[in-house]
Amino acid sequence: MKRKICVVITARPSYSRVKTLLHAIINHKDLELQLVVAGSALIKRYGNAIKVIEDDGFKVDAKVYNVLEVENETAMAKTTSIAILELSNVFYNLKPDAVLTIADRYETLGTSIAASYQNIPLIHLQGGEITGNIDEKVRHANTKLADIHFVSSLPSLKRVIRMGEDPNFVFNTGCPSLDLAAKILESPSLNFDPIKKYGGVGSNLDISNGYIIVMQHPETNEYKNAKKHIIETLEVIRELKIPTLWFWPNVDAGSDGTSSGIRHFRETYDLKHVHFFKNMIPNDFLRLLYNSKALIGNSSAGIRECAFLGVNAVNIGKRQQGRDRGKNVIDTDYDRDMIREAVIKFMKSEKPKRDLLYGKGDSGVKIANILSKIELPYSKILTYLNSNTIENISNNSCKRWI
């Protein structure tokens, strides 16, 4: 009998992180995919990821509408609580053999709690990383609720084991989002017009001589400063007049401040060199990213996908603070002078060397193979390891499974 693996996607970025894994599960003879889409992935103004998922041919087994569209920390807590209520019913009806939750968005805790309290084995992707704001707490909470861990780097593997997790159930498989990036490298030219294909708001741009991408989200622990933060970036983009493709922020506490800052700025100043998008299918976004001069903002794509593709990234603020990074990144504060200096430097520089810190682009199949064979526990096994043992753990720890 096939193992039923229930994957819960709660936001636009989560889909690109697991797309190749979804295909790998479907194509594996011993696995069956159950797909649940929830949260902002169902909301049109945040990119309508559900349409992209269905257009890619995936069958969605359940949709969970749980987002309170009041973008503050109280709404985040209530959105998570609704996710627990609704997903508990979904899991009761689907009866999966295991549930998979992704990374660190606040509402992913709803997936973890609903599965754990029903003794359903919980799988967590991208644990063990260190960042700023609420993501840090959510990620580590998911790790402690989870039974099986697929991390994206060797340092992350060691951190998860230091947290007391059984090393027999912690695997460094790399990040599945890089599987898509690896495909892009086979034919990386920009083979579509992003404005004609996706519309958006702004003027038609000539990007043939180079462009930058901006993707900046609010920091949830400083959400009252979101408008102030985004203005610093907007001032740099306005001044430099570089063709810019700007992506709308995630649904987080502070998103309304970020959004109102953008709207006010483009109503006040001439931003004919900037075009705004809500969403883009993963393959197109990665192709656009590869051909850009730099990614500006605080998205994890600057740390992860940009390193793999060899793209410069200006990382602003503390949202990605502590995350393992390659040499493609310049870190700045929310300070227009620092941001301007970093952007100008990258506009004059060559593409950086690719960095395989987060994997080689073959994670989806690796994870599916492990899930088809490994024991699926739903209770913790007490494990004691001394520091020397942890330091000697290497990437070879999962080779017996794949």
XYZ file of C-alpha atoms in Angstrom:
402
model
C 0.000 0.000 0.000
C 1.279 3.454 -0.894
C 2.219 5.863 1.870
C -0.002 8.925 1.850
C 2.115 12.076 2.281
C 0.025 15.183 2.934
C 1.805 18.417 1.953
C 0.376 21.706 3.229
C 1.163 24.887 1.269
C 0.215 28.069 3.120
C 1.821 30.858 1.086
C 3.105 31.835 -2.355
C 6.834 31.230 -1.653
C 6.193 27.786 -0.168
C 5.047 26.366 -3.481
C 8.358 26.961 -5.247
C 10.110 25.303 -2.312
C 8.273 22.018 -2.804
C 7.190 21.881 -6.442
C 9.793 19.302 -7.441
C 9.081 17.297 -4.294
C 5.375 17.174 -5.197
C 6.303 15.744 -8.597
C 8.723 13.280 -6.986
C 6.025 12.018 -4.601
C 3.510 11.604 -7.437
C 6.063 9.753 -9.566
C 7.207 7.425 -6.768
C 5.636 3.985 -6.924
C 5.365 3.715 -3.133
C 3.994 7.171 -2.338
C 0.692 8.987 -2.778
C 0.394 12.783 -2.645
C -2.323 14.546 -0.691
C -2.164 18.293 -1.325
C -3.700 20.933 0.932
C -3.578 24.634 0.037
C -4.281 27.194 2.746
C -3.593 30.716 3.965
C -2.486 33.497 1.638
C -1.879 30.975 -1.162
C -5.652 31.213 -1.738
C -5.876 35.011 -1.732
C -5.793 36.825 -5.068
C -4.141 40.010 -3.844
C -1.131 37.991 -2.663
C -0.575 36.358 -6.014
C -3.286 33.670 -6.211
C -0.809 30.801 -5.880
C -3.663 28.273 -6.023
C -4.187 29.088 -9.710
C -0.501 28.480 -10.448
C -0.622 25.178 -8.546
C -3.697 23.946 -10.399
C -2.400 25.179 -13.767
C 0.713 23.070 -13.131
C -1.566 20.022 -13.043
C -1.660 19.281 -9.310
C -4.895 17.995 -7.772
C -5.757 19.900 -4.592
C -7.433 17.666 -2.008
C -8.502 20.453 0.361
C -8.539 24.239 0.583
C -8.374 25.973 3.956
C -9.425 29.628 4.208
C -7.899 30.816 7.471
C -6.303 34.237 6.902
C -7.581 37.287 8.765
C -6.652 40.119 6.412
C -5.809 42.578 9.174
C -2.056 42.766 8.990
C -0.875 42.974 12.595
C 0.531 40.543 15.146
C -2.897 39.744 16.665
C -4.251 38.745 13.258
C -1.202 36.510 12.764
C -1.976 34.685 16.014
C -5.666 34.296 15.127
C -4.838 33.167 11.586
C -2.664 30.418 13.070
C -5.398 29.365 15.494
C -7.932 29.073 12.660
C -5.416 26.952 10.756
C -5.240 24.548 13.710
C -9.030 24.201 13.780
C -9.488 23.744 10.053
C -6.469 21.537 9.373
C -7.422 19.234 12.243
C -10.592 18.390 10.335
C -8.727 18.070 7.035
C -6.236 15.588 8.485
C -9.013 13.643 10.223
C -10.789 13.221 6.889
C -7.735 12.570 4.678
C -6.061 10.188 7.154
C -2.497 10.720 5.858
C 0.405 8.516 6.877
C 2.494 11.665 7.387
C 2.077 15.440 7.094
C 4.735 17.764 5.678
C 5.103 21.386 6.758
C 7.399 23.920 5.139
C 9.936 26.259 6.706
C 8.951 29.064 9.005
C 5.933 31.161 8.091
C 3.853 31.801 11.198
C 0.783 29.860 10.023
C 2.830 26.680 9.487
C 2.531 26.142 13.243
C -1.124 25.362 12.581
C -0.062 22.440 10.395
C 2.419 21.160 12.966
C 0.059 21.328 15.933
C -2.914 19.822 14.095
C -0.794 16.858 12.963
C 1.133 16.322 16.204
C -1.932 16.319 18.441
C -3.480 13.603 16.267
C -0.344 11.411 16.397
C 0.317 11.888 12.708
C 4.051 11.774 11.876
C 5.219 15.278 11.028
C 7.887 16.082 8.425
C 9.598 19.479 8.461
C 11.531 21.112 5.627
C 14.240 23.747 6.131
C 14.711 23.502 9.874
C 17.879 24.481 11.705
C 18.358 27.857 10.029
C 18.833 31.108 11.926
C 17.052 34.325 10.958
C 15.413 37.379 12.447
C 11.825 38.181 13.537
C 9.055 35.661 14.328
C 10.337 33.188 11.717
C 13.109 32.107 14.096
C 10.663 31.055 16.826
C 8.276 29.374 14.401
C 11.016 27.420 12.645
C 12.452 25.997 15.862
C 8.960 25.262 17.227
C 8.200 23.303 14.048
C 11.465 21.432 14.510
C 10.538 20.322 18.029
C 7.052 19.269 16.908
C 8.392 17.382 13.885
C 9.533 13.756 13.759
C 11.482 13.751 10.470
C 13.673 16.644 9.309
C 14.940 17.537 5.847
C 17.374 20.432 6.192
C 19.058 22.498 3.508
C 22.672 22.693 4.688
C 25.231 20.936 6.878
C 25.254 23.708 9.536
C 21.465 23.391 9.761
C 21.715 19.619 10.205
C 24.068 20.082 13.153
C 21.809 22.715 14.743
C 18.753 20.452 14.563
C 20.659 17.606 16.206
C 21.933 19.976 18.900
C 18.280 20.754 19.632
C 17.908 17.119 20.708
C 16.525 15.564 17.527
C 17.460 11.974 16.695
C 20.185 12.060 13.995
C 18.615 8.975 12.400
C 15.717 11.204 11.351
C 17.652 14.339 10.306
C 18.813 14.550 6.674
C 20.731 17.168 4.753
C 19.051 16.853 1.372
C 19.524 20.464 0.261
C 16.676 22.821 -0.561
C 14.054 21.578 -3.072
C 13.593 25.104 -4.437
C 17.052 24.787 -5.964
C 15.875 21.874 -8.089
C 13.952 24.404 -10.194
C 16.969 26.691 -10.298
C 19.135 23.826 -11.552
C 16.745 23.349 -14.486
C 16.994 27.052 -15.326
C 20.780 26.761 -15.615
C 20.338 24.295 -18.487
C 18.880 27.121 -20.622
C 19.123 30.394 -18.696
C 18.251 33.026 -21.321
C 15.273 35.299 -20.630
C 12.761 33.830 -23.072
C 9.645 35.833 -22.151
C 8.551 39.422 -21.619
C 7.570 39.653 -17.926
C 5.359 42.711 -18.387
C 3.441 41.326 -21.361
C 2.983 37.970 -19.644
C 2.106 39.115 -16.121
C 0.764 42.642 -16.453
C 1.116 44.385 -13.112
C 1.363 48.123 -12.463
C 3.806 50.510 -14.130
C 5.269 51.481 -17.458
C 6.670 49.261 -20.150
C 10.386 48.988 -19.469
C 13.404 48.316 -21.607
C 15.319 45.778 -19.524
C 17.667 44.680 -22.301
C 20.597 46.626 -20.817
C 20.163 45.291 -17.305
C 17.698 45.499 -14.429
C 17.376 44.824 -10.730
C 14.647 43.043 -8.749
C 13.211 44.247 -5.444
C 11.482 41.897 -3.025
C 11.130 43.408 0.442
C 8.814 42.153 3.198
C 8.050 43.727 6.586
C 9.881 42.557 9.678
C 7.170 41.273 11.997
C 8.952 42.307 15.198
C 9.315 45.844 13.816
C 6.103 45.955 11.808
C 5.231 49.513 12.937
C 8.340 50.679 11.052
C 7.406 48.886 7.819
C 6.485 52.067 5.947
C 9.636 53.826 7.123
C 11.746 50.839 6.075
C 10.308 50.607 2.570
C 10.730 54.349 1.968
C 14.511 53.982 2.383
C 14.586 51.440 -0.448
C 12.163 53.424 -2.595
C 14.330 56.527 -2.326
C 17.339 54.610 -3.659
C 15.374 53.122 -6.550
C 13.913 56.546 -7.424
C 17.325 58.198 -7.408
C 19.286 55.575 -9.383
C 16.706 55.257 -12.194
C 17.772 51.649 -12.880
C 15.027 49.561 -14.569
C 13.438 47.759 -11.622
C 11.012 44.846 -11.328
C 9.344 45.048 -7.898
C 7.397 42.194 -6.274
C 4.614 42.798 -3.767
C 5.250 41.779 -0.112
C 4.010 38.661 1.678
C 1.017 38.773 4.028
C 2.686 39.522 7.373
C 2.210 41.962 10.198
C 3.319 45.239 8.639
C 2.377 44.386 5.051
C -0.191 47.170 5.046
C 2.575 49.641 6.001
C 4.845 48.344 3.252
C 2.036 48.458 0.695
C 0.836 51.943 1.654
C 4.419 53.218 1.490
C 4.764 51.887 -2.057
C 1.394 53.292 -3.172
C 2.050 56.717 -1.678
C 5.513 56.881 -3.218
C 4.456 55.974 -6.724
C 1.589 58.486 -6.563
C 4.007 61.216 -5.455
C 7.076 60.603 -7.613
C 7.945 59.621 -11.153
C 8.643 55.876 -11.061
C 8.406 55.145 -14.765
C 11.489 52.945 -14.488
C 9.744 50.623 -11.983
C 7.166 47.904 -12.697
C 5.249 46.144 -9.903
C 4.169 42.476 -9.913
C 2.053 40.413 -7.548
C 3.257 36.978 -8.504
C 5.044 34.914 -11.112
C 5.326 31.176 -11.682
C 8.520 29.814 -10.062
C 10.351 28.957 -13.277
C 9.783 32.411 -14.756
C 10.818 34.161 -11.547
C 14.041 32.160 -11.337
C 14.870 32.895 -14.973
C 14.217 36.584 -14.312
C 16.395 36.398 -11.205
C 19.279 34.716 -13.020
C 19.386 37.447 -15.660
C 19.174 40.347 -13.206
C 22.037 42.476 -11.906
C 20.965 41.968 -8.300
C 18.103 41.183 -5.938
C 17.376 43.961 -3.431
C 15.350 43.471 -0.229
C 15.101 40.848 2.483
C 13.766 37.724 0.803
C 15.373 34.364 1.516
C 15.748 34.068 -2.277
C 18.694 36.440 -1.982
C 20.394 34.066 0.419
C 19.398 30.760 -1.117
C 18.483 30.883 -4.817
C 20.811 33.805 -5.603
C 23.783 31.965 -4.117
C 23.001 28.862 -6.188
C 22.419 30.821 -9.418
C 25.350 33.183 -8.939
C 23.361 36.415 -8.522
C 24.296 39.355 -6.318
C 21.958 40.222 -3.436
C 21.602 43.306 -1.236
C 20.102 41.975 2.001
C 18.403 44.732 4.020
C 17.675 44.596 7.742
C 17.396 41.672 10.135
C 14.821 39.377 8.508
C 17.579 37.018 7.263
C 19.996 37.741 10.106
C 22.078 34.696 11.029
C 21.180 32.621 7.971
C 24.131 30.861 6.332
C 25.098 32.835 3.236
C 27.514 32.890 0.333
C 29.801 35.671 -0.864
C 27.115 37.022 -3.204
C 25.449 38.969 -0.348
C 26.033 42.484 0.958
C 24.163 43.171 4.213
C 22.841 46.666 4.956
C 20.590 48.399 7.453
C 17.412 50.223 6.434
C 19.620 53.099 5.363
C 19.420 54.606 1.889
C 23.124 55.460 1.759
C 24.163 51.891 2.557
C 21.626 50.437 0.132
C 22.672 52.839 -2.650
C 26.353 51.999 -2.215
C 25.681 48.264 -2.395
C 23.459 48.551 -5.494
C 25.997 50.723 -7.325
C 28.766 48.239 -6.503
C 26.771 45.337 -7.924
C 25.775 47.247 -11.061
C 29.494 47.542 -11.855
C 30.484 43.995 -10.899
C 30.388 40.632 -12.648
C 28.178 37.754 -11.606
C 29.533 36.049 -8.480
C 30.599 32.413 -8.456
C 27.843 29.930 -7.739
C 27.714 28.538 -4.203
C 26.279 25.073 -3.408
C 25.775 25.807 0.289
C 22.065 24.920 0.032
C 22.372 21.882 -2.191
C 23.051 20.731 -5.743
C 19.517 20.875 -7.135
C 18.457 17.250 -6.639
C 16.550 17.448 -3.350
C 13.009 16.493 -4.366
C 13.853 12.963 -5.484
C 16.138 12.442 -2.472
C 13.378 13.368 -0.038
C 10.779 11.210 -1.781
C 13.106 8.187 -1.741
C 13.745 8.579 1.986
C 10.024 8.985 2.747
C 9.236 5.770 0.911
C 11.546 3.695 3.132
C 12.059 5.319 6.494
C 10.113 4.506 9.640
C 7.419 7.122 10.273
C 7.574 7.835 14.026
C 5.163 10.102 15.897
C 6.873 10.211 19.280
C 10.291 11.483 20.256
C 13.211 9.171 20.894
C 15.511 10.496 23.601
C 19.003 10.758 22.125
C 22.218 11.876 23.817
C 25.129 13.039 21.715
C 28.234 14.808 22.896
C 29.644 17.786 20.983
C 32.398 15.746 19.305
C 29.854 13.324 17.877
C 27.782 16.196 16.481
C 30.790 17.876 14.874
C 31.714 14.614 13.121
C 28.284 14.250 11.512
C 28.525 14.838 7.778
C 26.413 14.833 4.660
C 27.013 11.108 4.394
C 24.443 10.510 7.123
C 21.582 10.010 4.653
C 23.350 7.999 1.943
C 21.952 4.682 3.157
C 18.482 5.915 2.245
C 19.137 7.344 -1.189
